Each structure stands twice: as structure tokens, then as C-alpha cells.
Short mmCIF file of C-alpha atoms in Angstrom, two decimals:
data_model
loop_
_atom_site.label_atom_id
_atom_site.label_comp_id
_atom_site.label_asym_id
_atom_site.label_seq_id
_atom_site.Cartn_x
_atom_site.Cartn_y
_atom_site.Cartn_z
CA MET Y 1 2.55 60.98 -61.59
CA ARG Y 2 3.29 64.40 -62.93
CA SER Y 3 4.52 67.53 -61.22
CA ALA Y 4 2.61 70.79 -61.22
CA SER Y 5 4.52 71.72 -64.38
CA GLY Y 6 3.15 68.63 -66.10
CA ALA Y 7 6.53 66.93 -66.38
CA LYS Y 8 6.94 63.45 -65.00
CA PRO Y 9 9.45 63.78 -62.13
CA SER Y 10 12.46 61.53 -61.81
CA ARG Y 11 12.77 59.53 -58.63
CA GLY Y 12 16.23 60.85 -57.74
CA GLY Y 13 16.83 60.16 -54.05
CA THR Y 14 18.12 63.42 -52.56
CA ASP Y 15 17.04 65.93 -55.19
CA PRO Y 16 15.71 68.97 -53.25
CA ALA Y 17 12.90 69.29 -55.79
CA HIS Y 18 11.42 66.11 -54.32
CA ALA Y 19 11.54 67.28 -50.70
CA PRO Y 20 7.85 68.32 -50.45
CA MET Y 21 6.59 64.98 -51.77
CA LEU Y 22 9.00 63.01 -49.59
CA ALA Y 23 7.95 65.02 -46.53
CA THR Y 24 4.29 64.34 -47.34
CA MET Y 25 4.93 60.62 -47.76
CA ASP Y 26 6.85 60.57 -44.47
CA LEU Y 27 3.92 62.26 -42.71
CA ILE Y 28 1.05 60.20 -44.11
CA GLY Y 29 3.09 57.00 -43.96
CA GLN Y 30 3.19 57.11 -40.15
CA ARG Y 31 0.91 54.61 -38.48
CA TRP Y 32 -2.48 56.09 -37.53
CA ILE Y 33 -2.08 59.34 -39.52
CA LEU Y 34 -4.41 58.32 -42.34
CA ARG Y 35 -6.92 57.02 -39.80
CA VAL Y 36 -6.93 60.37 -37.98
CA LEU Y 37 -7.51 62.15 -41.29
CA TRP Y 38 -10.31 59.70 -42.11
CA GLU Y 39 -12.04 60.29 -38.80
CA LEU Y 40 -11.71 64.09 -38.95
CA GLU Y 41 -12.79 64.41 -42.59
CA PRO Y 42 -16.53 64.65 -41.78
CA GLY Y 43 -15.98 67.28 -39.08
CA ARG Y 44 -14.45 68.21 -35.74
CA LEU Y 45 -14.05 65.75 -32.90
CA GLY Y 46 -12.87 65.92 -29.32
CA PHE Y 47 -9.94 63.81 -28.17
CA LEU Y 48 -12.05 61.22 -26.32
CA GLU Y 49 -14.41 60.66 -29.25
CA LEU Y 50 -11.50 60.49 -31.66
CA ARG Y 51 -9.72 58.02 -29.37
CA ARG Y 52 -12.89 55.88 -29.18
CA ARG Y 53 -13.12 55.76 -32.97
CA MET Y 54 -9.44 54.86 -33.35
CA GLY Y 55 -9.82 51.36 -31.90
CA ASN Y 56 -6.57 50.06 -30.49
CA CYS Y 57 -4.55 53.28 -30.90
CA SER Y 58 -3.25 54.28 -27.48
CA SER Y 59 -3.94 57.73 -26.05
CA SER Y 60 -0.24 58.58 -26.08
CA MET Y 61 0.15 57.51 -29.72
CA LEU Y 62 -2.94 59.49 -30.71
CA SER Y 63 -1.57 62.56 -28.89
CA THR Y 64 1.73 62.19 -30.76
CA ARG Y 65 0.01 61.85 -34.12
CA LEU Y 66 -2.24 64.84 -33.43
CA GLN Y 67 0.85 66.90 -32.57
CA HIS Y 68 2.53 65.86 -35.83
CA LEU Y 69 -0.53 66.83 -37.83
CA GLN Y 70 -0.79 70.17 -36.01
CA SER Y 71 2.89 70.89 -36.65
CA ALA Y 72 2.37 70.11 -40.33
CA GLY Y 73 -0.58 72.53 -40.47
CA VAL Y 74 -3.02 69.77 -41.39
CA ILE Y 75 -5.25 69.98 -38.29
CA ILE Y 76 -5.93 72.53 -35.58
CA LYS Y 77 -6.96 72.19 -31.98
CA ASN Y 78 -9.82 74.57 -31.26
CA PRO Y 79 -10.33 76.48 -27.99
CA ASP Y 80 -13.13 74.01 -27.14
CA LYS Y 81 -10.47 71.23 -27.35
CA THR Y 82 -11.87 69.70 -30.54
CA TYR Y 83 -9.71 68.88 -33.53
CA GLU Y 84 -10.53 69.66 -37.13
CA LEU Y 85 -8.91 69.76 -40.51
CA THR Y 86 -7.38 73.01 -41.70
CA PRO Y 87 -7.87 74.06 -45.33
CA ALA Y 88 -4.59 72.24 -46.05
CA GLY Y 89 -5.96 69.15 -44.30
CA GLN Y 90 -9.19 69.33 -46.28
CA GLU Y 91 -7.18 69.56 -49.49
CA LEU Y 92 -5.06 66.59 -48.40
CA THR Y 93 -8.14 64.44 -47.74
CA GLN Y 94 -9.47 65.42 -51.16
CA ALA Y 95 -6.15 64.35 -52.67
CA LEU Y 96 -6.46 61.01 -50.84
CA GLN Y 97 -10.00 60.39 -52.12
CA PRO Y 98 -8.81 58.30 -55.11
CA LEU Y 99 -6.88 56.06 -52.69
CA TRP Y 100 -10.00 55.60 -50.56
CA ASP Y 101 -12.03 54.88 -53.71
CA TRP Y 102 -9.44 52.33 -54.82
CA SER Y 103 -9.56 50.62 -51.42
CA GLU Y 104 -13.33 50.21 -51.64
CA ARG Y 105 -12.98 48.59 -55.06
CA TRP Y 106 -9.95 46.40 -54.44
CA THR Y 107 -9.65 45.62 -50.71
CA PRO Y 108 -11.81 42.46 -51.00
CA ALA Y 109 -9.23 41.14 -53.49
CA LEU Y 110 -6.26 41.81 -51.19
CA PRO Y 111 -4.90 39.00 -49.04
CA ASP Y 112 -5.56 39.22 -45.29
#
């Protein structure tokens, strides 16, 4: 992977230049975060509908993950109590599209 400057970054552990990428990996690496993004990508949803779509994610865990995503500026909670992606969240889901494409191609080959 290359940085915005086109240079391939080193993987130095505590280099401050890597802080944004590490923070992003920490956010999206949390259980249920990618699923929330997946469910909100088509459009806004209320908490109950989102919870229904999330399967076995508890209400308290979903609330926690929604708070993390709001704090990160990735989603917003609207006055009508629905959640939706912010422009940053939309850009993040676009950035994740190759991962979703890869999963459709290769998931059948992955072990259970």
C-alpha cells in the first residue's frame, strides 16, 4: 500500500506518521463495526431495524459501537433517531468496497 505521497510506508510501530492508519484499523477492527457500516451503506436506519439486521449483536453492544462510530465522525444520529453515514462514513465504505468484492470472490474458498 502506498501513502498519499505515493511512497510505500514503512511499518514502524510507533511512528506518528502511521497514527491515522492505526486509528482506522483499531476502529474498523472492533467486532460489529464493519457490519454496522455494511447495514448503513444503503441508507439510514433506526436502532430497532439496525438491531434486527445485526443478528446476535446485543443492544448494548450495538449502542457502544454506534457511539464509537459517532465519535469518529463516521455516522450521525438524526433528530428522528435514525442513523446514517456521514460523508466520511460514505468515503470509508467506498474504501472498503474492494474488501467486500474480495470476500464475494474468495469466501467460498475460506475454511469454516
